[in-house]
Amino acid sequence: MDLILWRHAEAADPEPGQADMQRALTSKGQKQARRMAEWLTSQLPDSCKVLVSPAVRTLQTVEPLGRKFRVQPEIGPGADPHELLRVANWPNARDPVLIVGHQPTLGQVAALLLSGEPQYWEMKKACAWWFVQREPNDPASLYLKAAMAPDLIVK
């Protein structure tokens, strides 16, 4: 199974009285989202399922990808890393799954997959980490296929 974790792009600080879920992308964040979407579009198979947190910043991050997606409240801010993997049907899904979510959960998922512990690993804004596990019942077949940042994408 392929699992791609994509952290939302740069978002504005909350306005006074504004809920965290309503924070929108900055102009820099919009550019980051477009660049990463271009790279993902060139890499993802058509069969990839896209699951997105309900936060405005994640919805705006996935928009330039131009694919159908499903909003999953279970992967919103503060989500449990084990719950995120359950929602993705890791490692049993037939098709690749792209998750657009938040820190610290995405870093915890990456750590859980690679080390067996949900540690606090940093994943920078707008970055994507691509994991592959060739055999669902063989954790030894897991590897990190790619770790991409928007500023590394050459136009």
PDB file of N, CA, C and O in Angstrom, residues 2 14 20 33 45 54-56 61 69 77 82 100 106 111 113 152 155:
ATOM      1  N   ASP A   2       0.428   2.256  -0.714  1.00  0.00           N
ATOM      2  CA  ASP A   2       1.080   3.563  -0.708  1.00  0.00           C
ATOM      3  C   ASP A   2       0.261   4.507   0.180  1.00  0.00           C
ATOM      4  O   ASP A   2      -0.965   4.577   0.046  1.00  0.00           O
ATOM      5  N   PRO A  14      -4.647  33.029  13.542  1.00  0.00           N
ATOM      6  CA  PRO A  14      -6.078  33.298  13.734  1.00  0.00           C
ATOM      7  C   PRO A  14      -6.342  34.764  14.077  1.00  0.00           C
ATOM      8  O   PRO A  14      -5.567  35.398  14.784  1.00  0.00           O
ATOM      9  N   ASP A  20      -9.773  28.059  15.131  1.00  0.00           N
ATOM     10  CA  ASP A  20      -8.610  27.483  14.459  1.00  0.00           C
ATOM     11  C   ASP A  20      -9.006  26.808  13.143  1.00  0.00           C
ATOM     12  O   ASP A  20      -8.281  26.898  12.158  1.00  0.00           O
ATOM     13  N   ALA A  33       0.921  25.303  -1.938  1.00  0.00           N
ATOM     14  CA  ALA A  33      -0.078  24.279  -2.276  1.00  0.00           C
ATOM     15  C   ALA A  33      -0.079  24.005  -3.779  1.00  0.00           C
ATOM     16  O   ALA A  33      -0.146  22.841  -4.207  1.00  0.00           O
ATOM     17  N   PRO A  45      -1.099   7.949  -8.960  1.00  0.00           N
ATOM     18  CA  PRO A  45      -1.941   7.234  -9.922  1.00  0.00           C
ATOM     19  C   PRO A  45      -3.378   7.752  -9.844  1.00  0.00           C
ATOM     20  O   PRO A  45      -3.798   8.326  -8.835  1.00  0.00           O
ATOM     21  N   PRO A  54     -11.255  18.534   7.785  1.00  0.00           N
ATOM     22  CA  PRO A  54     -12.266  19.560   7.495  1.00  0.00           C
ATOM     23  C   PRO A  54     -11.806  21.005   7.707  1.00  0.00           C
ATOM     24  O   PRO A  54     -12.566  21.933   7.425  1.00  0.00           O
ATOM     25  N   ALA A  55     -10.587  21.229   8.135  1.00  0.00           N
ATOM     26  CA  ALA A  55     -10.103  22.595   8.364  1.00  0.00           C
ATOM     27  C   ALA A  55      -9.980  23.350   7.029  1.00  0.00           C
ATOM     28  O   ALA A  55      -9.600  22.776   6.011  1.00  0.00           O
ATOM     29  N   VAL A  56     -10.294  24.636   7.049  1.00  0.00           N
ATOM     30  CA  VAL A  56     -10.240  25.463   5.839  1.00  0.00           C
ATOM     31  C   VAL A  56      -8.858  25.376   5.191  1.00  0.00           C
ATOM     32  O   VAL A  56      -8.729  25.241   3.971  1.00  0.00           O
ATOM     33  N   THR A  61      -5.489  23.711   0.704  1.00  0.00           N
ATOM     34  CA  THR A  61      -4.253  23.061   0.272  1.00  0.00           C
ATOM     35  C   THR A  61      -4.534  22.034  -0.820  1.00  0.00           C
ATOM     36  O   THR A  61      -3.814  21.952  -1.811  1.00  0.00           O
ATOM     37  N   PHE A  69     -12.122  14.501  -3.477  1.00  0.00           N
ATOM     38  CA  PHE A  69     -11.598  14.140  -2.164  1.00  0.00           C
ATOM     39  C   PHE A  69     -12.760  13.955  -1.202  1.00  0.00           C
ATOM     40  O   PHE A  69     -13.882  14.382  -1.462  1.00  0.00           O
ATOM     41  N   PRO A  77      -7.380  18.576  13.169  1.00  0.00           N
ATOM     42  CA  PRO A  77      -6.352  18.955  14.138  1.00  0.00           C
ATOM     43  C   PRO A  77      -6.459  18.135  15.417  1.00  0.00           C
ATOM     44  O   PRO A  77      -7.553  17.896  15.926  1.00  0.00           O
ATOM     45  N   HIS A  82      -3.027   6.646  15.342  1.00  0.00           N
ATOM     46  CA  HIS A  82      -3.599   5.322  15.070  1.00  0.00           C
ATOM     47  C   HIS A  82      -4.941   5.446  14.344  1.00  0.00           C
ATOM     48  O   HIS A  82      -5.250   4.647  13.457  1.00  0.00           O
ATOM     49  N   VAL A 100      -4.398  14.689   3.673  1.00  0.00           N
ATOM     50  CA  VAL A 100      -4.023  16.090   3.837  1.00  0.00           C
ATOM     51  C   VAL A 100      -4.421  16.478   5.258  1.00  0.00           C
ATOM     52  O   VAL A 100      -5.610  16.525   5.593  1.00  0.00           O
ATOM     53  N   LEU A 106       0.696  14.158  11.680  1.00  0.00           N
ATOM     54  CA  LEU A 106       1.391  13.579  10.533  1.00  0.00           C
ATOM     55  C   LEU A 106       2.808  13.146  10.895  1.00  0.00           C
ATOM     56  O   LEU A 106       3.256  12.074  10.480  1.00  0.00           O
ATOM     57  N   ALA A 111       6.597   8.724  12.287  1.00  0.00           N
ATOM     58  CA  ALA A 111       7.437   8.075  13.295  1.00  0.00           C
ATOM     59  C   ALA A 111       6.911   6.685  13.623  1.00  0.00           C
ATOM     60  O   ALA A 111       7.695   5.731  13.747  1.00  0.00           O
ATOM     61  N   LEU A 113       5.198   4.681  11.708  1.00  0.00           N
ATOM     62  CA  LEU A 113       5.467   3.769  10.604  1.00  0.00           C
ATOM     63  C   LEU A 113       6.938   3.352  10.550  1.00  0.00           C
ATOM     64  O   LEU A 113       7.246   2.176  10.340  1.00  0.00           O
ATOM     65  N   LEU A 152      11.593  22.556  -3.241  1.00  0.00           N
ATOM     66  CA  LEU A 152      12.490  21.687  -4.002  1.00  0.00           C
ATOM     67  C   LEU A 152      11.957  21.382  -5.405  1.00  0.00           C
ATOM     68  O   LEU A 152      12.665  20.806  -6.214  1.00  0.00           O
ATOM     69  N   LYS A 155      10.403  24.303 -11.480  1.00  0.00           N
ATOM     70  CA  LYS A 155       9.390  24.590 -12.508  1.00  0.00           C
ATOM     71  C   LYS A 155      10.039  24.684 -13.868  1.00  0.00           C
ATOM     72  O   LYS A 155      11.121  25.043 -14.059  1.00  0.00           O
TER      73      LYS A 155
END
